[in-house]
Short mmCIF file of C-alpha atoms in Angstrom, two decimals:
data_model
loop_
_atom_site.label_atom_id
_atom_site.label_comp_id
_atom_site.label_asym_id
_atom_site.label_seq_id
_atom_site.Cartn_x
_atom_site.Cartn_y
_atom_site.Cartn_z
CA MET A 1 -98.72 295.13 82.78
CA THR A 2 -101.38 292.47 83.33
CA THR A 3 -100.12 289.48 85.25
CA GLU A 4 -102.44 286.58 85.49
CA THR A 5 -102.41 283.89 88.18
CA SER A 6 -99.68 281.40 87.55
CA THR A 7 -100.63 277.77 87.86
CA ILE A 8 -98.13 275.22 86.78
CA GLU A 9 -99.55 272.23 85.01
CA ASN A 10 -97.91 268.96 85.88
CA LYS A 11 -97.23 266.95 82.78
CA ASP A 12 -95.98 263.39 82.41
CA ASP A 13 -95.94 262.97 86.18
CA ASN A 14 -92.96 265.30 86.32
CA LYS A 15 -93.05 266.79 89.78
CA GLN A 16 -92.11 270.43 89.91
CA THR A 17 -90.03 271.74 92.72
CA ASN A 18 -90.07 275.30 93.84
CA SER A 19 -86.34 275.85 93.64
CA VAL A 20 -85.57 278.73 91.30
CA VAL A 21 -82.91 278.16 88.64
CA VAL A 22 -83.25 281.40 86.65
CA GLU A 23 -84.41 284.74 87.98
CA MET A 24 -84.48 288.12 86.27
CA GLN A 25 -85.09 291.37 88.13
CA HIS A 26 -85.67 294.59 86.19
CA LEU A 27 -83.45 293.34 83.39
CA LYS A 28 -82.63 295.84 80.63
CA LYS A 29 -80.90 295.45 77.31
CA SER A 30 -80.52 297.88 74.45
CA PHE A 31 -78.60 298.11 71.17
CA GLY A 32 -77.41 301.65 70.63
CA GLU A 33 -80.48 303.79 71.01
CA LYS A 34 -82.89 300.91 70.49
CA GLU A 35 -84.17 299.61 73.81
CA VAL A 36 -85.16 295.98 73.40
CA LEU A 37 -85.74 294.73 76.94
CA LEU A 38 -87.06 297.45 79.24
CA ASP A 39 -87.98 295.78 82.50
CA ILE A 40 -88.03 292.02 82.48
CA ASN A 41 -88.94 290.21 85.69
CA LEU A 42 -89.28 286.47 85.54
CA VAL A 43 -88.59 283.34 87.49
CA MET A 44 -88.03 279.81 86.23
CA ASN A 45 -88.38 276.89 88.59
CA LYS A 46 -86.42 273.68 88.48
CA GLY A 47 -87.86 271.09 86.14
CA GLU A 48 -90.42 273.33 84.44
CA ASN A 49 -90.88 274.21 80.79
CA LEU A 50 -91.32 277.95 80.50
CA VAL A 51 -92.51 279.17 77.10
CA ILE A 52 -91.91 282.77 76.07
CA LEU A 53 -94.21 284.24 73.45
CA GLY A 54 -94.10 287.62 71.78
CA LYS A 55 -94.01 289.37 68.43
CA SER A 56 -90.87 289.18 66.30
CA GLY A 57 -88.21 291.67 67.36
CA THR A 58 -89.42 291.96 70.97
CA GLY A 59 -86.14 290.57 72.30
CA LYS A 60 -87.12 287.00 73.17
CA SER A 61 -83.91 285.55 71.70
CA VAL A 62 -81.89 288.38 73.27
CA LEU A 63 -83.31 287.35 76.63
CA ILE A 64 -82.05 283.76 76.43
CA LYS A 65 -78.74 284.88 74.90
CA CYS A 66 -78.23 286.96 78.05
CA ILE A 67 -78.81 283.84 80.16
CA VAL A 68 -76.22 281.76 78.32
CA GLY A 69 -73.66 284.58 78.23
CA LEU A 70 -73.73 285.37 74.50
CA MET A 71 -74.88 288.90 75.38
CA GLU A 72 -74.37 291.06 78.44
CA ILE A 73 -77.21 292.76 80.24
CA ASP A 74 -77.17 296.55 80.55
CA ASP A 75 -78.97 296.84 83.86
CA GLY A 76 -80.92 294.80 86.39
CA LYS A 77 -80.13 291.48 87.99
CA LEU A 78 -79.76 288.04 86.48
CA LEU A 79 -79.54 285.15 88.91
CA LEU A 80 -78.54 281.68 87.74
CA PHE A 81 -78.97 278.90 90.29
CA ARG A 82 -79.62 281.67 92.86
CA GLN A 83 -76.27 283.34 92.16
CA ASP A 84 -76.10 286.92 90.92
CA ILE A 85 -73.91 286.74 87.79
CA SER A 86 -72.62 290.28 88.27
CA GLN A 87 -70.99 289.17 91.53
CA LEU A 88 -69.26 286.15 90.02
CA LYS A 89 -65.70 285.86 88.75
CA ALA A 90 -65.25 284.90 85.10
CA LYS A 91 -64.27 281.34 86.01
CA GLU A 92 -67.30 280.88 88.29
CA LEU A 93 -69.58 282.24 85.61
CA THR A 94 -68.10 279.86 83.04
CA GLU A 95 -68.82 276.99 85.43
CA LEU A 96 -72.45 278.11 85.69
CA HIS A 97 -72.75 278.47 81.92
CA ARG A 98 -71.54 274.87 81.57
CA LYS A 99 -74.84 273.81 83.12
CA ILE A 100 -76.80 275.55 80.37
CA GLY A 101 -77.54 274.14 76.91
CA PHE A 102 -78.70 276.23 73.95
CA LEU A 103 -80.53 275.00 70.87
CA PHE A 104 -80.12 277.56 68.10
CA GLN A 105 -82.88 278.42 65.67
CA SER A 106 -80.91 277.03 62.73
CA GLY A 107 -79.36 274.15 64.67
CA ALA A 108 -75.96 275.87 64.20
CA LEU A 109 -74.26 272.63 63.18
CA TYR A 110 -70.62 272.90 62.14
CA ASP A 111 -70.72 272.48 58.35
CA SER A 112 -67.09 271.41 58.09
CA MET A 113 -67.60 268.49 60.49
CA THR A 114 -69.47 265.20 60.24
CA VAL A 115 -72.36 264.36 62.55
CA ARG A 116 -69.97 262.39 64.79
CA GLU A 117 -67.47 265.27 64.94
CA ASN A 118 -70.28 267.73 65.72
CA LEU A 119 -71.28 265.63 68.72
CA GLU A 120 -67.70 265.00 69.84
CA PHE A 121 -66.83 268.70 69.70
CA PRO A 122 -68.44 269.76 73.05
CA LEU A 123 -67.16 266.57 74.73
CA LYS A 124 -63.57 267.37 73.74
CA ARG A 125 -63.97 270.87 75.21
CA GLN A 126 -64.90 269.65 78.69
CA VAL A 127 -62.61 270.22 81.65
CA THR A 128 -62.65 266.52 82.53
CA LYS A 129 -61.27 264.50 79.66
CA VAL A 130 -63.48 261.79 78.18
CA SER A 131 -61.93 258.57 76.85
CA LYS A 132 -62.50 257.54 73.22
CA LYS A 133 -64.67 254.62 74.34
CA GLU A 134 -66.84 256.81 76.56
CA MET A 135 -67.10 259.37 73.79
CA ASP A 136 -68.30 256.74 71.31
CA GLU A 137 -70.92 255.56 73.78
CA LEU A 138 -72.15 259.08 74.51
CA VAL A 139 -72.36 259.91 70.79
CA LYS A 140 -74.29 256.68 70.15
CA GLU A 141 -76.68 257.39 73.03
CA ALA A 142 -77.24 261.01 71.96
CA LEU A 143 -78.08 259.94 68.41
CA GLU A 144 -80.39 257.19 69.62
CA ASN A 145 -82.24 259.71 71.81
CA VAL A 146 -83.11 261.81 68.77
CA GLY A 147 -83.58 258.88 66.39
CA LEU A 148 -80.64 259.68 64.12
CA SER A 149 -78.35 256.68 64.70
CA ASP A 150 -77.86 256.01 61.00
CA THR A 151 -76.59 259.52 60.21
CA ILE A 152 -73.36 259.30 62.21
CA ASP A 153 -71.00 259.59 59.24
CA MET A 154 -73.07 262.11 57.27
CA THR A 155 -72.36 265.82 56.99
CA PRO A 156 -74.93 268.42 58.10
CA SER A 157 -75.59 269.40 54.46
CA GLU A 158 -77.00 265.91 53.85
CA LEU A 159 -79.63 266.30 56.59
CA SER A 160 -83.14 267.76 56.40
CA GLY A 161 -84.24 270.80 58.47
CA GLY A 162 -85.91 268.63 61.11
CA MET A 163 -82.91 266.30 61.33
CA ARG A 164 -80.59 269.30 61.76
CA LYS A 165 -82.73 270.56 64.65
CA ARG A 166 -82.73 267.12 66.27
CA LEU A 167 -78.99 266.82 65.81
CA GLY A 168 -78.52 270.30 67.29
CA LEU A 169 -80.54 269.10 70.28
CA ALA A 170 -78.45 265.93 70.55
CA ARG A 171 -75.25 267.99 70.52
CA THR A 172 -76.59 270.20 73.29
CA LEU A 173 -77.85 267.31 75.40
CA ILE A 174 -74.63 265.35 75.19
CA LEU A 175 -73.27 267.47 78.07
CA LYS A 176 -76.45 266.82 80.09
CA PRO A 177 -77.26 270.46 80.90
CA GLU A 178 -79.52 271.37 83.82
CA ILE A 179 -81.12 274.23 81.90
CA MET A 180 -82.11 274.03 78.24
CA LEU A 181 -82.77 277.12 76.17
CA TYR A 182 -84.65 276.54 72.91
CA ASP A 183 -84.61 279.37 70.37
CA GLU A 184 -87.65 278.83 68.14
CA PRO A 185 -87.27 275.05 67.93
CA SER A 186 -90.12 274.50 65.47
CA THR A 187 -89.56 277.44 63.11
CA GLY A 188 -89.34 276.45 59.46
CA LEU A 189 -90.59 272.91 60.04
CA ASP A 190 -93.72 271.20 58.77
CA PRO A 191 -96.46 270.51 61.39
CA ILE A 192 -95.54 266.82 61.76
CA THR A 193 -91.81 267.46 62.29
CA SER A 194 -92.70 270.39 64.51
CA LYS A 195 -94.77 268.08 66.70
CA GLU A 196 -91.90 265.57 66.80
CA ILE A 197 -89.58 268.32 68.09
CA SER A 198 -92.15 269.35 70.71
CA ASN A 199 -92.43 265.74 71.87
CA LEU A 200 -88.66 265.55 71.98
CA ILE A 201 -88.58 268.61 74.26
CA LEU A 202 -91.03 266.85 76.60
CA GLU A 203 -88.94 263.66 76.52
CA VAL A 204 -85.84 265.68 77.40
CA GLN A 205 -87.67 267.23 80.35
CA LYS A 206 -88.81 263.83 81.55
CA LYS A 207 -85.56 261.94 80.99
CA TYR A 208 -82.99 264.51 82.11
CA HIS A 209 -85.18 266.58 84.50
CA THR A 210 -84.08 269.74 82.74
CA SER A 211 -85.60 273.16 83.23
CA SER A 212 -86.28 274.76 79.86
CA ILE A 213 -87.05 278.13 78.37
CA ILE A 214 -88.69 277.76 74.98
CA ILE A 215 -88.92 280.74 72.65
CA THR A 216 -91.56 280.07 70.06
CA HIS A 217 -94.23 281.49 67.77
CA ASP A 218 -95.77 278.07 67.31
CA ARG A 219 -99.05 277.81 69.23
CA GLU A 220 -99.05 274.00 69.04
CA CYS A 221 -95.50 273.81 70.36
CA ALA A 222 -96.45 276.12 73.25
CA LYS A 223 -99.59 274.11 74.01
CA LEU A 224 -97.72 270.82 74.03
CA THR A 225 -94.60 271.81 75.94
CA ALA A 226 -95.48 274.68 78.29
CA ASN A 227 -95.91 274.33 82.02
CA ARG A 228 -96.12 278.10 82.14
CA ILE A 229 -96.17 280.84 79.50
CA ILE A 230 -94.88 284.41 79.62
CA VAL A 231 -95.89 286.90 76.93
CA ILE A 232 -93.49 289.77 76.21
CA ARG A 233 -94.76 293.08 74.86
CA ASP A 234 -92.76 296.30 74.41
CA GLY A 235 -89.82 294.98 76.43
CA VAL A 236 -91.78 293.90 79.51
CA CYS A 237 -93.55 290.70 80.63
CA ALA A 238 -97.12 291.53 79.69
CA ALA A 239 -98.86 288.34 80.78
CA GLU A 240 -98.08 285.13 82.59
CA GLY A 241 -100.01 281.93 83.15
CA SER A 242 -100.79 278.48 81.83
CA TYR A 243 -101.87 277.91 78.24
CA ALA A 244 -105.48 277.42 79.33
CA GLU A 245 -105.46 280.66 81.34
CA LEU A 246 -103.88 282.84 78.68
CA GLU A 247 -106.11 281.39 75.99
CA LYS A 248 -109.02 282.95 77.86
CA SER A 249 -107.21 286.18 78.71
CA GLU A 250 -109.24 289.36 78.95
CA ASP A 251 -106.57 291.17 76.95
CA PRO A 252 -107.41 290.68 73.24
CA TRP A 253 -103.75 291.20 72.29
CA VAL A 254 -102.65 288.31 74.55
CA ARG A 255 -105.57 286.19 73.33
CA SER A 256 -104.55 286.77 69.71
CA PHE A 257 -101.50 284.55 70.22
CA PHE A 258 -103.76 281.61 70.94
CA GLU A 259 -106.34 282.07 68.18
CA MET B 1 -65.73 301.00 73.09
CA GLU B 2 -67.65 298.81 70.60
CA LYS B 3 -70.88 300.35 71.88
CA ILE B 4 -69.54 303.85 71.21
CA ILE B 5 -68.62 302.88 67.67
CA LEU B 6 -72.05 301.37 67.10
CA GLU B 7 -73.70 304.50 68.38
CA HIS B 8 -71.39 306.57 66.23
CA PHE B 9 -72.46 304.66 63.14
CA GLN B 10 -76.11 304.93 64.03
CA ASN B 11 -75.80 308.68 64.56
CA ARG B 12 -73.90 308.95 61.30
CA LYS B 13 -76.63 307.00 59.53
CA GLN B 14 -79.25 309.37 60.88
CA ALA B 15 -77.12 312.34 59.83
CA GLU B 16 -76.81 310.94 56.31
CA GLU B 17 -80.56 310.58 56.11
CA THR B 18 -81.20 314.17 57.14
CA VAL B 19 -78.30 316.05 55.49
CA PRO B 20 -78.53 316.62 51.70
CA LYS B 21 -76.39 314.13 49.80
CA ASN B 22 -74.77 316.69 47.49
CA ILE B 23 -72.64 318.33 50.19
CA PRO B 24 -69.13 316.97 49.47
CA GLU B 25 -67.79 317.70 52.97
CA VAL B 26 -70.34 315.37 54.54
CA ILE B 27 -69.53 312.56 52.13
CA SER B 28 -65.76 312.93 52.48
CA ASN B 29 -66.04 313.13 56.25
CA THR B 30 -68.06 309.95 56.27
CA VAL B 31 -65.53 308.12 54.15
CA VAL B 32 -62.66 309.37 56.29
CA ASP B 33 -64.51 308.46 59.49
CA LYS B 34 -65.26 305.00 58.20
CA PHE B 35 -61.66 304.52 57.11
CA PHE B 36 -60.28 305.43 60.53
CA LEU B 37 -62.90 303.36 62.32
CA GLU B 38 -61.94 300.41 60.11
CA VAL B 39 -58.25 300.94 60.90
CA TYR B 40 -59.10 301.22 64.58
CA SER B 41 -61.11 298.01 64.71
CA LEU B 42 -58.50 296.13 62.64
CA THR B 43 -55.86 297.27 65.15
CA ILE B 44 -58.00 296.03 68.05
CA PHE B 45 -58.51 292.73 66.19
CA THR B 46 -54.73 292.39 65.63
CA ALA B 47 -54.00 293.17 69.28
CA ARG B 48 -56.51 290.52 70.32
CA PHE B 49 -54.76 288.03 68.03
CA PHE B 50 -51.40 288.61 69.75
CA LYS B 51 -53.07 288.34 73.16
CA GLU B 52 -54.84 285.08 72.34
CA VAL B 53 -51.94 283.46 70.47
CA VAL B 54 -49.80 283.18 73.61
CA LYS B 55 -52.61 282.26 75.99
CA PRO B 56 -53.30 278.54 76.58
CA PRO B 57 -55.04 276.28 75.69
CA TYR B 58 -53.48 275.88 72.26
CA GLU B 59 -55.51 274.48 69.39
CA PHE B 60 -52.78 272.30 67.82
CA ASN B 61 -55.16 269.88 66.08
CA GLU B 62 -57.06 272.69 64.39
CA LEU B 63 -53.77 274.39 63.48
CA ALA B 64 -52.55 271.18 61.78
CA LYS B 65 -55.90 270.76 59.99
CA GLN B 66 -55.91 274.35 58.76
CA SER B 67 -52.26 274.14 57.67
CA PHE B 68 -53.15 271.11 55.58
CA LEU B 69 -56.21 272.79 54.07
CA ILE B 70 -54.51 276.13 53.47
CA GLY B 71 -51.12 274.82 52.36
CA TYR B 72 -51.52 271.45 50.70
CA LYS B 73 -54.78 272.32 48.95
CA SER B 74 -53.14 275.38 47.33
CA LEU B 75 -50.18 273.43 45.91
CA SER B 76 -51.65 272.58 42.50
CA LEU B 77 -52.82 276.14 41.77
CA VAL B 78 -49.47 277.60 42.84
CA ALA B 79 -47.59 274.98 40.79
CA ILE B 80 -49.50 275.68 37.57
CA THR B 81 -49.23 279.48 37.79
CA SER B 82 -45.55 279.41 38.81
CA PHE B 83 -44.62 277.07 35.97
CA ILE B 84 -46.40 279.29 33.43
CA ILE B 85 -44.83 282.48 34.83
CA GLY B 86 -41.30 280.98 34.77
CA LEU B 87 -41.85 279.80 31.22
CA VAL B 88 -43.39 283.04 29.92
CA LEU B 89 -40.82 285.25 31.62
CA THR B 90 -38.00 283.31 30.00
CA VAL B 91 -39.59 283.31 26.54
CA GLN B 92 -40.31 287.07 26.77
CA SER B 93 -36.87 288.02 28.11
CA ARG B 94 -34.79 286.00 25.65
CA PRO B 95 -35.10 288.33 22.58
CA THR B 96 -34.15 291.44 24.60
CA LEU B 97 -31.11 289.75 26.15
CA ALA B 98 -30.16 288.29 22.74
CA LYS B 99 -30.02 291.84 21.31
CA PHE B 100 -27.23 292.67 23.74
CA GLY B 101 -25.54 289.31 23.35
CA ALA B 102 -26.34 288.47 26.94
CA GLU B 103 -28.43 285.36 26.33
CA SER B 104 -26.19 283.36 28.67
CA LEU B 105 -27.41 285.55 31.54
CA LEU B 106 -30.99 284.45 30.97
CA PRO B 107 -31.16 281.80 33.76
CA VAL B 108 -29.66 284.16 36.33
CA MET B 109 -31.89 287.08 35.40
CA VAL B 110 -35.04 284.94 35.51
CA ALA B 111 -33.96 283.31 38.79
CA ILE B 112 -33.33 286.63 40.52
CA SER B 113 -36.64 288.03 39.23
CA ILE B 114 -38.57 285.01 40.41
CA ILE B 115 -36.89 284.58 43.80
CA ARG B 116 -36.72 288.24 44.76
CA GLU B 117 -40.06 289.51 43.53
CA ILE B 118 -42.29 287.59 41.17
CA GLY B 119 -42.46 284.33 43.13
CA PRO B 120 -43.41 285.88 46.51
CA VAL B 121 -45.80 288.50 45.12
CA ILE B 122 -47.63 286.31 42.60
CA THR B 123 -47.95 283.45 45.08
CA ALA B 124 -49.20 285.87 47.75
CA LEU B 125 -51.80 287.28 45.34
CA ILE B 126 -52.99 283.79 44.41
CA PHE B 127 -53.02 282.94 48.11
CA ALA B 128 -55.08 286.07 48.86
CA GLY B 129 -57.56 285.12 46.14
CA LYS B 130 -57.92 281.51 47.19
CA VAL B 131 -57.25 281.39 50.93
CA GLY B 132 -58.13 284.97 51.96
CA SER B 133 -61.52 284.86 50.28
CA GLY B 134 -62.10 281.30 51.53
CA ILE B 135 -61.42 282.26 55.14
CA GLY B 136 -63.57 285.42 54.82
CA ALA B 137 -66.52 283.52 53.33
CA GLU B 138 -66.22 280.60 55.75
CA LEU B 139 -66.17 282.71 58.90
CA ALA B 140 -68.90 285.03 57.61
CA SER B 141 -71.06 282.01 56.82
CA MET B 142 -70.39 280.60 60.32
CA ASN B 143 -71.40 283.97 61.72
CA VAL B 144 -74.68 283.99 59.76
CA THR B 145 -75.62 280.46 60.76
CA GLU B 146 -74.78 281.09 64.45
CA GLN B 147 -71.97 278.50 64.41
CA ILE B 148 -69.62 280.97 66.12
CA ASP B 149 -72.18 281.51 68.89
CA ALA B 150 -72.64 277.73 69.16
CA MET B 151 -68.90 277.36 69.63
CA GLN B 152 -68.97 279.87 72.46
CA VAL B 153 -71.86 278.02 74.08
CA SER B 154 -69.76 274.83 73.82
CA HIS B 155 -67.19 276.64 76.02
CA THR B 156 -64.73 277.14 73.19
CA ASN B 157 -63.09 280.46 72.54
CA PRO B 158 -64.13 280.98 68.88
CA PHE B 159 -61.46 283.61 68.32
CA LYS B 160 -58.73 281.24 69.38
CA TYR B 161 -60.21 278.24 67.57
CA LEU B 162 -61.07 279.98 64.31
CA VAL B 163 -58.97 283.12 63.98
CA VAL B 164 -55.68 282.29 65.70
CA THR B 165 -55.33 278.93 63.95
CA ARG B 166 -56.12 280.33 60.50
CA VAL B 167 -53.81 283.33 60.82
CA LEU B 168 -50.96 281.14 62.08
CA SER B 169 -51.53 278.59 59.32
CA ALA B 170 -51.51 281.30 56.65
CA THR B 171 -48.34 282.82 58.14
CA LEU B 172 -46.53 279.49 58.23
CA MET B 173 -47.78 278.02 54.96
CA LEU B 174 -47.20 280.93 52.59
CA PRO B 175 -43.36 280.87 52.90
CA ILE B 176 -43.41 277.14 52.13
CA LEU B 177 -45.68 277.73 49.14
CA VAL B 178 -43.39 280.52 47.91
CA ALA B 179 -40.33 278.25 48.14
CA PHE B 180 -42.26 275.62 46.18
CA SER B 181 -43.44 278.25 43.69
CA ASP B 182 -39.87 279.49 43.15
CA ALA B 183 -38.68 275.95 42.43
CA VAL B 184 -41.49 275.26 39.96
CA GLY B 185 -41.01 278.69 38.34
CA LEU B 186 -37.31 277.93 37.76
CA PHE B 187 -38.24 274.57 36.31
CA GLY B 188 -40.64 276.39 33.95
CA SER B 189 -37.76 278.65 32.95
CA TYR B 190 -35.52 275.62 32.33
CA VAL B 191 -38.19 274.13 30.05
CA ALA B 192 -38.45 277.47 28.16
CA VAL B 193 -34.67 277.69 27.73
CA ASN B 194 -34.69 274.21 26.22
CA LEU B 195 -37.47 275.08 23.79
CA LYS B 196 -34.95 276.98 21.67
CA GLY B 197 -31.69 275.50 22.79
CA ASN B 198 -30.09 272.61 24.56
CA VAL B 199 -28.96 273.34 28.09
CA THR B 200 -28.46 270.59 30.64
CA SER B 201 -30.29 270.89 33.94
CA TYR B 202 -26.92 270.75 35.75
CA LEU B 203 -25.58 273.73 33.80
CA PHE B 204 -28.83 275.69 34.16
CA PHE B 205 -29.22 275.27 37.89
CA SER B 206 -25.53 275.49 38.80
CA GLN B 207 -25.35 278.84 36.98
CA ILE B 208 -28.34 280.02 39.04
CA PHE B 209 -27.02 278.86 42.41
CA GLN B 210 -23.56 280.27 41.77
CA SER B 211 -24.99 283.73 41.09
CA LEU B 212 -27.54 283.82 43.90
CA GLU B 213 -26.52 285.55 47.10
CA PHE B 214 -27.87 285.58 50.64
CA LYS B 215 -29.28 289.08 50.10
CA ASP B 216 -31.43 287.73 47.25
CA LEU B 217 -32.96 284.95 49.31
CA PHE B 218 -33.29 286.18 52.88
CA PRO B 219 -35.37 289.40 52.50
CA ALA B 220 -37.63 287.69 49.96
CA PHE B 221 -38.19 284.81 52.38
CA ILE B 222 -38.85 287.03 55.40
CA LYS B 223 -41.46 289.19 53.67
CA THR B 224 -43.54 286.12 52.81
CA PHE B 225 -44.29 285.65 56.53
CA PHE B 226 -45.73 289.16 56.61
CA PHE B 227 -47.72 288.49 53.42
CA GLY B 228 -49.19 285.33 54.96
CA PHE B 229 -49.97 287.06 58.24
CA ALA B 230 -51.72 289.97 56.50
CA ILE B 231 -53.78 287.69 54.24
CA GLY B 232 -54.86 285.42 57.11
CA LEU B 233 -55.61 288.32 59.43
CA ILE B 234 -57.64 290.33 56.91
CA GLY B 235 -59.59 287.24 55.80
CA CYS B 236 -60.44 286.45 59.43
CA TYR B 237 -61.22 290.08 60.29
CA LYS B 238 -63.63 290.48 57.40
CA GLY B 239 -65.34 287.14 58.03
CA TYR B 240 -65.50 287.34 61.82
CA ASN B 241 -66.94 290.85 61.77
CA SER B 242 -69.26 290.40 58.81
CA ASN B 243 -72.84 291.62 58.86
CA LYS B 244 -75.52 289.06 59.43
CA GLY B 245 -77.22 287.81 56.27
CA THR B 246 -76.08 286.17 53.08
CA GLU B 247 -75.07 289.52 51.60
CA GLY B 248 -72.50 289.79 54.38
CA VAL B 249 -70.86 286.54 53.25
CA GLY B 250 -70.27 287.82 49.71
CA LYS B 251 -69.06 291.18 50.96
CA ALA B 252 -66.67 289.55 53.44
CA ALA B 253 -65.13 287.31 50.77
CA ASN B 254 -64.84 290.14 48.28
CA SER B 255 -63.36 292.72 50.62
CA ALA B 256 -60.97 290.14 52.09
CA VAL B 257 -59.41 289.61 48.64
CA VAL B 258 -59.29 293.32 47.80
CA PHE B 259 -57.74 294.43 51.10
CA ALA B 260 -55.38 291.46 51.36
CA SER B 261 -54.09 292.03 47.80
CA LEU B 262 -53.60 295.71 48.53
CA MET B 263 -51.74 294.87 51.72
CA VAL B 264 -49.44 292.50 49.80
CA PHE B 265 -48.34 295.39 47.57
CA ILE B 266 -47.94 297.78 50.51
CA ILE B 267 -45.86 295.28 52.50
CA ASP B 268 -43.79 294.53 49.39
CA MET B 269 -43.09 298.22 48.87
CA ILE B 270 -42.01 298.64 52.51
CA ALA B 271 -39.88 295.48 52.36
CA VAL B 272 -38.10 296.65 49.23
CA GLN B 273 -37.35 300.03 50.82
CA ILE B 274 -36.01 298.44 54.00
CA THR B 275 -33.88 295.98 52.02
CA SER B 276 -32.39 298.67 49.82
CA LEU B 277 -31.66 300.85 52.88
CA MET B 278 -29.92 297.96 54.61
CA GLN B 279 -27.85 297.13 51.55
CA ASN B 280 -26.60 300.70 51.08
#
């Protein structure tokens, strides 16, 4: 494993703090006999955008699904907000997961619901009840943030790929999560829309002070959004550093991601 | 346990790749294994349903929505088929009864046939085709597009929200649809009787109600709950556990209809046996 010096770039005057929000120690995950994550060690600080790169099938999405609780880890430690999740009761873990938002690769919008209903869905599921008036305001604000105010009564099938991604982001942000997990946010989009999504990720970081893990194959997206990058190879973190550092990596395999 | 099953399948897959395909024992063992594994996972799924159905919070709004979609939206299809069946059954039965001079028994015979057997079974089969496949395809599609995962991330129990509501709706709506189907089927019979004769509706229906007994209605009504439950459960099971990919959606819809229809006949056979045992 080659670990390069980690230097966090400050972007948009967003001051990084050193408080750790996600930490993985010797994390392992396998499916049957196929070992996907062998020994993952990583740390994400509050307010930073951490980009994870790697070939398809190396378990990048599995990694963030473990963080949000969609998958369980086989071995190792996963700490969220400095709390070891294996030591937490189900209720405490649910409370921690409430602070985490997840943007799915496809947007994962509910086809049977309108845009408004999609955004209201997570609000209705909160422990503290939200009044109809507050809900309307939050929906309006969420749509304004992603520039989709005029789509409120449309169904997801009427939206383009980029709009679906933005709406998926709006639905996630409506609960104002402290950690955002983006699963290939720019996949399947044209370069212009892809750049719009990347800018949106930066706006989210700036406006809501979120810490984000971004899984991507898109070099431009990584360049624009990353404070720090981790490259995964064969189930371990193979390289770590800023975009500028990894671009000049001595390892040709790592460098190939940036060419 | 799920992990063990997964490993079992993977080992089995490897075994299939290495063992020659023309050994019948291997093939039959595989089929038998798969059958029992399917029965096992369906049992686990059913047990989970009963566990989740009593546990709060309850998804009343979704239950009402699904009941409307499953019940109300099936009315027209059920009405058309029931009317035709009532009409055809009457037209087909008339010559045979006429041979024995028992034409006056036509309304009673048709009514008992429809209420006891044809109404529940035909409606359940239509329901399996329309609702069972719909549920299977919908949940499989939600699985493929990560909507079920998204629901979980939104702190919603997807099993409770999607499966429990749909199974309950199917269980509650099918008996209502069957009652409606019986009524429309009898009306179809009345129309058929009047094609070659002149019988007043009062005479036709009073003859039916005078001859019907509790034992005709009650078992037929009770079994429809089981039909609805089986159709809803199998549709949800196939959709919820579908393979990722668009192929999985088609397979889920198809196998939901096939298994649900088969279950309707099996439940009907058991219900008939129990009823006849109780009546003896």
